[in-house]
Coordinates of N, CA and C in Angstrom, one line a residue:
X1 N -4.4 -6.8 5.3 CA -3.0 -6.8 5.9 C -2.1 -6.0 5.1
X2 N -2.1 -6.2 3.7 CA -1.2 -5.5 2.8 C -1.5 -3.9 2.9
X3 N -2.7 -3.5 2.9 CA -3.1 -2.1 3.0 C -2.5 -1.5 4.3
X4 N -2.6 -2.2 5.4 CA -2.0 -1.7 6.6 C -0.5 -1.5 6.5
X5 N 0.1 -2.5 5.8 CA 1.6 -2.4 5.6 C 1.9 -1.2 4.7
X6 N 1.1 -0.9 3.7 CA 1.3 0.2 2.8 C 1.1 1.5 3.6
X7 N 0.1 1.5 4.4 CA -0.2 2.7 5.2 C 1.0 3.0 6.2
X8 N 1.5 2.0 6.8 CA 2.7 2.1 7.7 C 3.9 2.6 6.9
X9 N 4.1 2.0 5.8 CA 5.3 2.4 4.9 C 5.2 3.8 4.5
X10 N 4.0 4.3 4.1 CA 3.8 5.6 3.7 C 4.0 6.6 4.9
X11 N 3.6 6.1 6.1 CA 3.8 6.9 7.3 C 5.2 7.1 7.6
X12 N 6.0 6.1 7.4 CA 7.5 6.2 7.6 C 8.1 7.2 6.5
X13 N 7.6 7.1 5.3 CA 8.1 8.0 4.3 C 7.7 9.4 4.6
X14 N 6.5 9.6 5.0 CA 6.0 11.0 5.4 C 6.9 11.5 6.5
X15 N 7.2 10.7 7.5 CA 8.0 11.2 8.7 C 9.4 11.6 8.2
X16 N 9.9 10.8 7.2 CA 11.3 11.1 6.7 C 11.3 12.4 5.9
X17 N 10.2 12.7 5.1 CA 10.1 13.8 4.2 C 9.8 15.1 5.0
X18 N 9.1 15.0 6.1 CA 8.7 16.1 6.9 C 7.3 16.6 6.5
X19 N 7.0 17.8 7.0 CA 5.6 18.3 6.8 C 5.5 19.3 5.7
X20 N 6.5 19.6 4.9 CA 6.4 20.5 3.8 C 5.6 19.9 2.6
X21 N 5.7 18.6 2.5 CA 5.1 17.8 1.4 C 4.2 16.7 2.0
X22 N 3.1 16.5 1.3 CA 2.2 15.4 1.6 C 2.5 14.2 0.6
X23 N 2.7 13.0 1.1 CA 3.0 11.9 0.3 C 1.7 11.1 0.1
X24 N 1.3 10.9 -1.1 CA 0.1 10.1 -1.4 C 0.4 8.9 -2.2
X25 N -0.1 7.8 -1.9 CA 0.1 6.5 -2.6 C -1.3 6.0 -3.1
X26 N -1.3 5.6 -4.3 CA -2.4 4.9 -4.9 C -2.0 3.5 -5.4
X27 N -2.7 2.5 -5.0 CA -2.4 1.2 -5.4 C -2.8 1.0 -6.9
X28 N -1.9 0.5 -7.7 CA -2.1 0.3 -9.1 C -2.4 -1.1 -9.4
X29 N -1.7 -2.0 -8.8 CA -1.9 -3.5 -8.9 C -1.3 -4.2 -7.7
X30 N -1.3 -5.5 -7.8 CA -0.8 -6.2 -6.6 C 0.6 -6.0 -6.2
X31 N 1.4 -5.3 -7.1 CA 2.8 -5.1 -6.8 C 3.3 -3.7 -7.0
X32 N 2.4 -2.8 -7.3 CA 2.9 -1.4 -7.5 C 2.0 -0.4 -7.1
X33 N 2.6 0.8 -6.7 CA 1.8 2.0 -6.3 C 2.3 3.2 -7.1
X34 N 1.5 4.2 -7.3 CA 1.9 5.5 -7.8 C 2.0 6.4 -6.6
X35 N 3.0 7.2 -6.5 CA 3.3 8.1 -5.4 C 3.3 9.5 -5.9
X36 N 2.5 10.4 -5.3 CA 2.5 11.8 -5.6 C 3.0 12.6 -4.4
X37 N 3.9 13.5 -4.7 CA 4.4 14.4 -3.8 C 3.7 15.8 -3.9
X38 N 2.9 16.1 -2.9 CA 2.0 17.3 -3.0 C 2.6 18.3 -2.0
X39 N 2.9 19.5 -2.5 CA 3.4 20.6 -1.6 C 2.3 21.2 -0.8
X40 N 2.7 21.5 0.4 CA 1.8 22.3 1.3 C 2.1 23.7 1.0
X41 N 1.3 24.6 1.6 CA 1.5 26.1 1.3 C 2.9 26.5 1.7
X42 N 3.4 26.0 2.9 CA 4.7 26.5 3.4 C 5.9 25.7 2.8
X43 N 5.6 24.9 1.8 CA 6.7 24.0 1.2 C 7.9 24.8 0.7
X44 N 9.0 24.3 1.1 CA 10.3 24.8 0.6 C 10.7 24.1 -0.7
X45 N 10.5 24.8 -1.8 CA 10.7 24.1 -3.1 C 12.1 23.7 -3.3
X46 N 13.1 24.4 -2.8 CA 14.5 24.1 -2.9 C 14.9 23.0 -2.0
X47 N 14.0 22.6 -1.1 CA 14.4 21.6 -0.1 C 14.1 20.2 -0.5
X48 N 13.3 20.0 -1.5 CA 12.9 18.6 -1.9 C 14.1 17.9 -2.6
X49 N 14.3 16.7 -2.2 CA 15.4 15.9 -2.7 C 15.2 15.6 -4.2
X50 N 16.3 15.2 -4.9 CA 16.2 14.8 -6.3 C 15.2 13.6 -6.5
X51 N 14.5 13.6 -7.6 CA 13.5 12.6 -7.8 C 14.0 11.1 -7.7
X52 N 15.2 10.9 -8.3 CA 15.8 9.6 -8.2 C 16.0 9.1 -6.8
X53 N 16.5 10.0 -6.0 CA 16.7 9.7 -4.5 C 15.4 9.4 -3.8
X54 N 14.4 10.3 -4.1 CA 13.1 10.1 -3.5 C 12.5 8.7 -3.9
X55 N 12.7 8.3 -5.1 CA 12.2 7.0 -5.6 C 12.9 5.9 -4.8
X56 N 14.2 6.0 -4.6 CA 14.9 5.0 -3.8 C 14.5 4.9 -2.4
X57 N 14.3 6.1 -1.8 CA 13.8 6.2 -0.4 C 12.4 5.6 -0.3
X58 N 11.5 5.9 -1.2 CA 10.2 5.4 -1.2 C 10.2 3.9 -1.4
X59 N 11.0 3.3 -2.3 CA 11.0 1.9 -2.5 C 11.6 1.2 -1.2
X60 N 12.6 1.9 -0.6 CA 13.1 1.3 0.6 C 12.1 1.3 1.7
X61 N 11.3 2.3 1.9 CA 10.2 2.3 2.8 C 9.1 1.3 2.5
X62 N 8.9 1.0 1.3 CA 7.9 0.0 0.9 C 8.4 -1.4 1.0
X63 N 9.7 -1.6 1.3 CA 10.3 -2.9 1.4 C 9.5 -3.7 2.4
X64 N 9.2 -4.9 2.0 CA 8.4 -5.8 2.9 C 6.9 -5.7 2.7
X65 N 6.5 -4.7 1.9 CA 5.0 -4.6 1.7 C 4.6 -5.4 0.5
X66 N 5.5 -5.7 -0.4 CA 5.2 -6.3 -1.7 C 4.9 -5.3 -2.8
X67 N 5.0 -4.0 -2.5 CA 4.8 -3.0 -3.4 C 6.2 -2.3 -3.8
X68 N 6.2 -1.7 -5.0 CA 7.3 -0.9 -5.5 C 6.6 0.3 -6.1
X69 N 7.4 1.4 -6.2 CA 6.9 2.6 -6.9 C 6.9 2.4 -8.4
X70 N 5.7 2.6 -9.0 CA 5.6 2.5 -10.5 C 5.8 3.9 -11.1
X71 N 5.1 4.9 -10.5 CA 5.2 6.2 -11.0 C 5.4 7.2 -9.8
X72 N 6.3 8.1 -9.9 CA 6.5 9.1 -8.9 C 6.3 10.5 -9.5
X73 N 5.3 11.2 -9.0 CA 4.9 12.5 -9.5 C 5.3 13.6 -8.6
X74 N 6.2 14.5 -9.1 CA 6.7 15.6 -8.3 C 5.8 16.9 -8.6
X75 N 5.8 17.8 -7.7 CA 5.1 19.1 -7.9 C 5.4 19.7 -9.2
X76 N 4.4 20.2 -9.9 CA 4.6 20.9 -11.1 C 4.8 20.0 -12.4
X77 N 4.8 18.7 -12.2 CA 5.0 17.8 -13.3 C 3.7 17.6 -14.0
X78 N 3.7 17.6 -15.3 CA 2.5 17.4 -16.1 C 2.3 15.9 -16.2
X79 N 1.2 15.5 -16.6 CA 0.9 14.0 -16.8 C -0.4 13.7 -16.1
X80 N -0.7 12.5 -16.0 CA -1.9 12.1 -15.4 C -1.9 12.4 -13.9
X81 N -3.0 12.8 -13.3 CA -3.1 13.1 -11.9 C -3.2 11.7 -11.2
X82 N -2.6 11.7 -10.0 CA -2.7 10.5 -9.2 C -3.8 10.8 -8.2
X83 N -4.9 10.0 -8.1 CA -6.0 10.3 -7.2 C -5.5 10.1 -5.7
X84 N -6.2 10.8 -4.8 CA -5.8 10.6 -3.4 C -6.0 9.2 -3.0
X85 N -5.1 8.7 -2.2 CA -5.1 7.4 -1.7 C -4.6 7.3 -0.3
X86 N -3.9 6.3 0.0 CA -3.3 6.2 1.4 C -2.2 7.2 1.5
X87 N -2.1 7.8 2.7 CA -1.0 8.7 3.0 C -0.5 8.6 4.4

């Protein structure tokens, strides 16, 4: 049930963001997910919202699922890769 809720929440986030970027979520533990923002070929780099705003929107979409964003990875950021998950 929780995975369905996460899938639905990520679907809402994806619809809000549009098609330039793919939103991927990976479950970290019972209360948190890592979210990766992956640009598609036609992505408008100037069009992406500030990271703080994206985190707030993602957490808002996750409301009611029991999850919150632990790590948000934007295009071009260094650090550990977030494996593909629910999107």
